[in-house]
Amino acid sequence: MPATGKPKGATPGRLLKRAEFLAARGGEKRRGRLFLVEVLKRGDDFAPRVGYTVTRKVGNAVARNRIRRRLKEAVRVHAADDMAPGNDYVIVGREDVLAIPFGQLKAELSRRLRGTR
């Protein structure tokens, strides 16, 4: 990351519509202790898009928003370069995201996005 504090790679687009999130459910699922990553190959070469979700089972709105913010920041500063063009990613956060150090979160997210175990 450059001295400006901004990521050097391109920022991925965002998934905003419910239909886009539901379409990603039909793709590949990469399960982990911290989150689930659903990957859908769109079949084009446009920039990757990402969406975040945290279910109500995780906790109240404050906890869910903290999980979502940590995941967004990990993608922004570290894992955006690991996203392949032409893919949609949905990251479903779990409660353990709040308990681990940010460095471990970045590494795990990067590993899941690349598809390695």
Tab-separated table of N, CA and C in Angstrom:
chain	number	residue	atom	x	y	z
A	1	MET	N	0.846	-1.170	0.000
A	1	MET	CA	0.000	0.000	0.000
A	1	MET	C	0.893	1.234	0.000
A	2	PRO	N	0.587	2.224	-0.828
A	2	PRO	CA	1.379	3.443	-0.863
A	2	PRO	C	1.254	4.247	0.427
A	3	ALA	N	2.116	5.261	0.557
A	3	ALA	CA	2.145	6.072	1.771
A	3	ALA	C	0.868	6.865	1.982
A	4	THR	N	0.042	7.032	0.936
A	4	THR	CA	-1.191	7.801	1.079
A	4	THR	C	-2.244	7.064	1.890
A	5	GLY	N	-2.052	5.750	2.086
A	5	GLY	CA	-3.013	4.974	2.856
A	5	GLY	C	-4.140	4.419	2.022
A	6	LYS	N	-4.128	4.684	0.733
A	6	LYS	CA	-5.162	4.165	-0.149
A	6	LYS	C	-4.638	2.930	-0.864
A	7	PRO	N	-5.502	1.993	-1.204
A	7	PRO	CA	-5.036	0.790	-1.884
A	7	PRO	C	-4.515	1.123	-3.273
A	8	LYS	N	-3.565	0.307	-3.754
A	8	LYS	CA	-2.965	0.575	-5.050
A	8	LYS	C	-3.785	0.013	-6.194
A	9	GLY	N	-4.564	-1.029	-5.957
A	9	GLY	CA	-5.364	-1.647	-7.013
A	9	GLY	C	-6.702	-0.956	-7.193
A	10	ALA	N	-7.417	-1.414	-8.202
A	10	ALA	CA	-8.746	-0.858	-8.463
A	10	ALA	C	-9.734	-1.372	-7.420
A	11	THR	N	-10.632	-0.518	-7.012
A	11	THR	CA	-11.659	-0.898	-6.061
A	11	THR	C	-12.733	-1.691	-6.788
A	12	PRO	N	-13.135	-2.838	-6.246
A	12	PRO	CA	-14.184	-3.608	-6.915
A	12	PRO	C	-15.528	-2.890	-6.852
A	13	GLY	N	-16.402	-3.208	-7.806
A	13	GLY	CA	-17.746	-2.655	-7.789
A	13	GLY	C	-18.554	-3.259	-6.661
A	14	ARG	N	-19.778	-2.788	-6.503
A	14	ARG	CA	-20.625	-3.281	-5.406
A	14	ARG	C	-21.851	-3.983	-5.945
A	15	LEU	N	-22.275	-5.000	-5.251
A	15	LEU	CA	-23.559	-5.629	-5.510
A	15	LEU	C	-24.583	-4.895	-4.657
A	16	LEU	N	-25.653	-4.437	-5.273
A	16	LEU	CA	-26.634	-3.651	-4.537
A	16	LEU	C	-28.023	-4.265	-4.549
A	17	LYS	N	-28.391	-4.942	-5.608
A	17	LYS	CA	-29.749	-5.458	-5.736
A	17	LYS	C	-29.860	-6.868	-5.178
A	18	ARG	N	-31.013	-7.157	-4.641
A	18	ARG	CA	-31.259	-8.468	-4.064
A	18	ARG	C	-31.072	-9.574	-5.102
A	19	ALA	N	-31.479	-9.316	-6.332
A	19	ALA	CA	-31.348	-10.321	-7.391
A	19	ALA	C	-29.876	-10.670	-7.641
A	20	GLU	N	-28.980	-9.709	-7.505
A	20	GLU	CA	-27.552	-9.980	-7.687
A	20	GLU	C	-27.018	-10.867	-6.564
A	21	PHE	N	-27.474	-10.627	-5.346
A	21	PHE	CA	-27.065	-11.467	-4.217
A	21	PHE	C	-27.599	-12.888	-4.384
A	22	LEU	N	-28.853	-13.006	-4.812
A	22	LEU	CA	-29.443	-14.331	-4.999
A	22	LEU	C	-28.764	-15.084	-6.136
A	23	ALA	N	-28.369	-14.384	-7.188
A	23	ALA	CA	-27.675	-15.041	-8.301
A	23	ALA	C	-26.341	-15.613	-7.831
A	24	ALA	N	-25.648	-14.907	-6.948
A	24	ALA	CA	-24.356	-15.377	-6.451
A	24	ALA	C	-24.495	-16.639	-5.612
A	25	ARG	N	-25.661	-16.870	-5.049
A	25	ARG	CA	-25.880	-18.087	-4.260
A	25	ARG	C	-25.752	-19.343	-5.105
A	26	GLY	N	-25.969	-19.205	-6.413
A	26	GLY	CA	-25.865	-20.354	-7.298
A	26	GLY	C	-24.448	-20.689	-7.710
A	27	GLY	N	-23.480	-19.869	-7.306
A	27	GLY	CA	-22.089	-20.094	-7.683
A	27	GLY	C	-21.358	-20.971	-6.676
A	28	GLU	N	-20.043	-20.918	-6.752
A	28	GLU	CA	-19.179	-21.701	-5.874
A	28	GLU	C	-19.216	-21.137	-4.458
A	29	LYS	N	-19.199	-22.043	-3.464
A	29	LYS	CA	-19.203	-21.635	-2.068
A	29	LYS	C	-17.874	-22.021	-1.437
A	30	ARG	N	-17.244	-21.046	-0.789
A	30	ARG	CA	-15.980	-21.278	-0.093
A	30	ARG	C	-16.214	-21.013	1.385
A	31	ARG	N	-16.338	-22.091	2.153
A	31	ARG	CA	-16.696	-21.976	3.564
A	31	ARG	C	-15.460	-21.815	4.435
A	32	GLY	N	-15.631	-21.073	5.508
A	32	GLY	CA	-14.561	-20.884	6.476
A	32	GLY	C	-15.147	-20.603	7.844
A	33	ARG	N	-14.274	-20.546	8.832
A	33	ARG	CA	-14.707	-20.292	10.207
A	33	ARG	C	-15.203	-18.863	10.376
A	34	LEU	N	-14.620	-17.930	9.625
A	34	LEU	CA	-14.931	-16.517	9.806
A	34	LEU	C	-16.039	-16.018	8.897
A	35	PHE	N	-16.148	-16.589	7.703
A	35	PHE	CA	-17.141	-16.128	6.739
A	35	PHE	C	-17.313	-17.156	5.639
A	36	LEU	N	-18.356	-16.978	4.879
A	36	LEU	CA	-18.638	-17.767	3.696
A	36	LEU	C	-18.483	-16.839	2.502
A	37	VAL	N	-17.781	-17.297	1.472
A	37	VAL	CA	-17.631	-16.505	0.257
A	37	VAL	C	-18.336	-17.253	-0.869
A	38	GLU	N	-19.300	-16.590	-1.483
A	38	GLU	CA	-20.008	-17.151	-2.636
A	38	GLU	C	-19.481	-16.443	-3.877
A	39	VAL	N	-19.041	-17.233	-4.863
A	39	VAL	CA	-18.409	-16.681	-6.063
A	39	VAL	C	-19.210	-17.117	-7.276
A	40	LEU	N	-19.603	-16.144	-8.086
A	40	LEU	CA	-20.335	-16.418	-9.325
A	40	LEU	C	-19.537	-15.857	-10.492
A	41	LYS	N	-19.213	-16.726	-11.446
A	41	LYS	CA	-18.538	-16.278	-12.664
A	41	LYS	C	-19.589	-15.720	-13.611
A	42	ARG	N	-19.465	-14.428	-13.943
A	42	ARG	CA	-20.455	-13.768	-14.789
A	42	ARG	C	-20.255	-14.067	-16.263
A	43	GLY	N	-19.031	-14.363	-16.672
A	43	GLY	CA	-18.771	-14.634	-18.071
A	43	GLY	C	-18.375	-13.406	-18.873
A	44	ASP	N	-17.938	-12.358	-18.208
A	44	ASP	CA	-17.444	-11.168	-18.905
A	44	ASP	C	-16.088	-10.786	-18.306
A	45	ASP	N	-15.498	-9.718	-18.795
A	45	ASP	CA	-14.192	-9.283	-18.301
A	45	ASP	C	-14.256	-7.946	-17.578
A	46	PHE	N	-15.434	-7.581	-17.101
A	46	PHE	CA	-15.571	-6.334	-16.349
A	46	PHE	C	-14.998	-6.505	-14.946
A	47	ALA	N	-14.888	-5.412	-14.236
A	47	ALA	CA	-14.324	-5.428	-12.887
A	47	ALA	C	-15.141	-6.328	-11.960
A	48	PRO	N	-14.488	-6.926	-10.979
A	48	PRO	CA	-15.233	-7.759	-10.022
A	48	PRO	C	-16.173	-6.892	-9.185
A	49	ARG	N	-17.217	-7.518	-8.680
A	49	ARG	CA	-18.156	-6.828	-7.796
A	49	ARG	C	-18.250	-7.618	-6.500
A	50	VAL	N	-18.502	-6.914	-5.412
A	50	VAL	CA	-18.559	-7.557	-4.111
A	50	VAL	C	-19.761	-7.037	-3.331
A	51	GLY	N	-20.353	-7.927	-2.543
A	51	GLY	CA	-21.454	-7.574	-1.653
A	51	GLY	C	-21.209	-8.201	-0.287
A	52	TYR	N	-21.726	-7.576	0.747
A	52	TYR	CA	-21.511	-8.028	2.121
A	52	TYR	C	-22.861	-8.258	2.772
A	53	THR	N	-22.945	-9.311	3.549
A	53	THR	CA	-24.164	-9.556	4.309
A	53	THR	C	-23.803	-10.249	5.618
A	54	VAL	N	-24.599	-9.960	6.641
A	54	VAL	CA	-24.444	-10.591	7.949
A	54	VAL	C	-25.850	-10.885	8.448
A	55	THR	N	-26.108	-12.136	8.798
A	55	THR	CA	-27.460	-12.518	9.197
A	55	THR	C	-27.782	-12.037	10.608
A	56	ARG	N	-29.057	-12.004	10.913
A	56	ARG	CA	-29.509	-11.549	12.231
A	56	ARG	C	-29.114	-12.516	13.333
A	57	LYS	N	-28.820	-13.757	12.995
A	57	LYS	CA	-28.417	-14.736	14.005
A	57	LYS	C	-27.107	-14.331	14.682
A	58	VAL	N	-26.323	-13.499	14.023
A	58	VAL	CA	-25.007	-13.109	14.531
A	58	VAL	C	-25.132	-12.201	15.746
A	59	GLY	N	-26.095	-11.302	15.755
A	59	GLY	CA	-26.234	-10.393	16.889
A	59	GLY	C	-27.091	-9.202	16.529
A	60	ASN	N	-26.976	-8.178	17.356
A	60	ASN	CA	-27.779	-6.981	17.109
A	60	ASN	C	-27.171	-6.160	15.976
A	61	ALA	N	-27.794	-5.050	15.646
A	61	ALA	CA	-27.378	-4.237	14.504
A	61	ALA	C	-25.963	-3.682	14.689
A	62	VAL	N	-25.594	-3.365	15.907
A	62	VAL	CA	-24.260	-2.821	16.159
A	62	VAL	C	-23.192	-3.856	15.810
A	63	ALA	N	-23.377	-5.084	16.265
A	63	ALA	CA	-22.413	-6.150	15.974
A	63	ALA	C	-22.372	-6.461	14.483
A	64	ARG	N	-23.524	-6.517	13.850
A	64	ARG	CA	-23.567	-6.816	12.407
A	64	ARG	C	-22.863	-5.725	11.606
A	65	ASN	N	-23.071	-4.478	11.969
A	65	ASN	CA	-22.417	-3.382	11.257
A	65	ASN	C	-20.908	-3.379	11.482
A	66	ARG	N	-20.461	-3.731	12.680
A	66	ARG	CA	-19.023	-3.813	12.932
A	66	ARG	C	-18.386	-4.902	12.086
A	67	ILE	N	-19.052	-6.048	11.975
A	67	ILE	CA	-18.542	-7.142	11.141
A	67	ILE	C	-18.462	-6.688	9.696
A	68	ARG	N	-19.509	-6.053	9.211
A	68	ARG	CA	-19.545	-5.583	7.826
A	68	ARG	C	-18.441	-4.560	7.561
A	69	ARG	N	-18.233	-3.641	8.493
A	69	ARG	CA	-17.187	-2.624	8.328
A	69	ARG	C	-15.791	-3.242	8.301
A	70	ARG	N	-15.552	-4.227	9.160
A	70	ARG	CA	-14.239	-4.884	9.164
A	70	ARG	C	-13.997	-5.623	7.856
A	71	LEU	N	-15.013	-6.291	7.341
A	71	LEU	CA	-14.864	-7.004	6.069
A	71	LEU	C	-14.619	-6.032	4.918
A	72	LYS	N	-15.353	-4.933	4.893
A	72	LYS	CA	-15.163	-3.941	3.831
A	72	LYS	C	-13.751	-3.375	3.853
A	73	GLU	N	-13.250	-3.078	5.034
A	73	GLU	CA	-11.912	-2.513	5.138
A	73	GLU	C	-10.852	-3.539	4.736
A	74	ALA	N	-11.030	-4.792	5.091
A	74	ALA	CA	-10.077	-5.832	4.697
A	74	ALA	C	-10.032	-5.982	3.184
A	75	VAL	N	-11.182	-5.897	2.532
A	75	VAL	CA	-11.203	-5.964	1.070
A	75	VAL	C	-10.559	-4.716	0.486
A	76	ARG	N	-10.854	-3.564	1.038
A	76	ARG	CA	-10.349	-2.309	0.488
A	76	ARG	C	-8.829	-2.228	0.531
A	77	VAL	N	-8.235	-2.564	1.676
A	77	VAL	CA	-6.796	-2.368	1.823
A	77	VAL	C	-5.957	-3.568	1.393
A	78	HIS	N	-6.564	-4.738	1.281
A	78	HIS	CA	-5.711	-5.900	1.065
A	78	HIS	C	-6.215	-6.867	0.000
A	79	ALA	N	-7.456	-7.265	0.064
A	79	ALA	CA	-7.920	-8.403	-0.716
A	79	ALA	C	-8.506	-8.044	-2.077
A	80	ALA	N	-8.663	-6.773	-2.394
A	80	ALA	CA	-9.256	-6.403	-3.686
A	80	ALA	C	-8.409	-6.892	-4.855
A	81	ASP	N	-7.099	-6.971	-4.673
A	81	ASP	CA	-6.213	-7.443	-5.738
A	81	ASP	C	-6.380	-8.930	-6.012
A	82	ASP	N	-6.945	-9.681	-5.062
A	82	ASP	CA	-7.128	-11.124	-5.232
A	82	ASP	C	-8.419	-11.480	-5.955
A	83	MET	N	-9.244	-10.497	-6.247
A	83	MET	CA	-10.509	-10.749	-6.932
A	83	MET	C	-10.285	-10.814	-8.436
A	84	ALA	N	-10.840	-11.847	-9.051
A	84	ALA	CA	-10.678	-12.039	-10.495
A	84	ALA	C	-11.726	-11.227	-11.251
A	85	PRO	N	-11.351	-10.626	-12.385
A	85	PRO	CA	-12.333	-9.898	-13.198
A	85	PRO	C	-13.434	-10.840	-13.686
A	86	GLY	N	-14.629	-10.308	-13.808
A	86	GLY	CA	-15.748	-11.107	-14.295
A	86	GLY	C	-16.415	-11.962	-13.242
A	87	ASN	N	-16.117	-11.728	-11.970
A	87	ASN	CA	-16.718	-12.502	-10.885
A	87	ASN	C	-17.512	-11.595	-9.960
A	88	ASP	N	-18.563	-12.169	-9.381
A	88	ASP	CA	-19.307	-11.527	-8.302
A	88	ASP	C	-18.990	-12.271	-7.019
A	89	TYR	N	-18.722	-11.553	-5.948
A	89	TYR	CA	-18.402	-12.139	-4.650
A	89	TYR	C	-19.414	-11.649	-3.625
A	90	VAL	N	-19.972	-12.585	-2.857
A	90	VAL	CA	-20.809	-12.233	-1.711
A	90	VAL	C	-20.118	-12.804	-0.483
A	91	ILE	N	-19.826	-11.937	0.478
A	91	ILE	CA	-19.142	-12.345	1.700
A	91	ILE	C	-20.159	-12.308	2.830
A	92	VAL	N	-20.423	-13.482	3.409
A	92	VAL	CA	-21.379	-13.614	4.507
A	92	VAL	C	-20.570	-13.718	5.797
A	93	GLY	N	-20.597	-12.650	6.588
A	93	GLY	CA	-19.784	-12.584	7.800
A	93	GLY	C	-20.359	-13.392	8.943
A	94	ARG	N	-19.463	-13.870	9.794
A	94	ARG	CA	-19.846	-14.595	11.003
A	94	ARG	C	-19.298	-13.858	12.219
A	95	GLU	N	-19.750	-14.266	13.383
A	95	GLU	CA	-19.436	-13.559	14.619
A	95	GLU	C	-17.943	-13.574	14.952
A	96	ASP	N	-17.214	-14.598	14.536
A	96	ASP	CA	-15.791	-14.717	14.859
A	96	ASP	C	-14.945	-13.617	14.220
A	97	VAL	N	-15.500	-12.895	13.242
A	97	VAL	CA	-14.762	-11.804	12.603
A	97	VAL	C	-14.379	-10.741	13.630
A	98	LEU	N	-15.193	-10.553	14.647
A	98	LEU	CA	-14.923	-9.527	15.659
A	98	LEU	C	-13.814	-9.928	16.623
A	99	ALA	N	-13.557	-11.226	16.757
A	99	ALA	CA	-12.648	-11.701	17.791
A	99	ALA	C	-11.194	-11.819	17.341
A	100	ILE	N	-10.927	-11.871	16.048
A	100	ILE	CA	-9.553	-12.107	15.607
A	100	ILE	C	-8.860	-10.795	15.244
A	101	PRO	N	-7.536	-10.775	15.286
A	101	PRO	CA	-6.798	-9.580	14.866
A	101	PRO	C	-7.024	-9.284	13.385
A	102	PHE	N	-6.924	-8.011	13.031
A	102	PHE	CA	-7.213	-7.583	11.668
A	102	PHE	C	-6.257	-8.208	10.653
A	103	GLY	N	-5.017	-8.423	11.017
A	103	GLY	CA	-4.051	-9.047	10.117
A	103	GLY	C	-4.463	-10.455	9.720
A	104	GLN	N	-4.952	-11.213	10.676
A	104	GLN	CA	-5.426	-12.572	10.372
A	104	GLN	C	-6.673	-12.530	9.499
A	105	LEU	N	-7.535	-11.561	9.738
A	105	LEU	CA	-8.741	-11.421	8.921
A	105	LEU	C	-8.367	-11.138	7.466
A	106	LYS	N	-7.420	-10.229	7.257
A	106	LYS	CA	-6.987	-9.903	5.896
A	106	LYS	C	-6.411	-11.130	5.200
A	107	ALA	N	-5.569	-11.872	5.903
A	107	ALA	CA	-4.934	-13.042	5.303
A	107	ALA	C	-5.965	-14.109	4.946
A	108	GLU	N	-6.895	-14.371	5.845
A	108	GLU	CA	-7.929	-15.383	5.596
A	108	GLU	C	-8.830	-14.972	4.440
A	109	LEU	N	-9.215	-13.709	4.390
A	109	LEU	CA	-10.068	-13.229	3.314
A	109	LEU	C	-9.353	-13.326	1.971
A	110	SER	N	-8.112	-12.951	1.940
A	110	SER	CA	-7.330	-13.030	0.706
A	110	SER	C	-7.232	-14.476	0.231
A	111	ARG	N	-7.006	-15.393	1.160
A	111	ARG	CA	-6.893	-16.818	0.823
A	111	ARG	C	-8.203	-17.364	0.264
A	112	ARG	N	-9.315	-17.002	0.869
A	112	ARG	CA	-10.624	-17.479	0.396
A	112	ARG	C	-10.967	-16.896	-0.967
A	113	LEU	N	-10.631	-15.643	-1.203
A	113	LEU	CA	-10.937	-15.034	-2.487
A	113	LEU	C	-10.120	-15.657	-3.608
A	114	ARG	N	-8.882	-16.045	-3.314
A	114	ARG	CA	-8.056	-16.715	-4.331
A	114	ARG	C	-8.522	-18.137	-4.575
A	115	GLY	N	-9.238	-18.723	-3.607
A	115	GLY	CA	-9.766	-20.072	-3.775
A	115	GLY	C	-8.851	-21.147	-3.234
A	116	THR	N	-7.836	-20.773	-2.463
A	116	THR	CA	-6.951	-21.766	-1.870
A	116	THR	C	-7.445	-22.110	-0.476
A	117	ARG	N	-7.118	-23.293	-0.028
A	117	ARG	CA	-7.561	-23.731	1.297
A	117	ARG	C	-6.522	-23.554	2.313
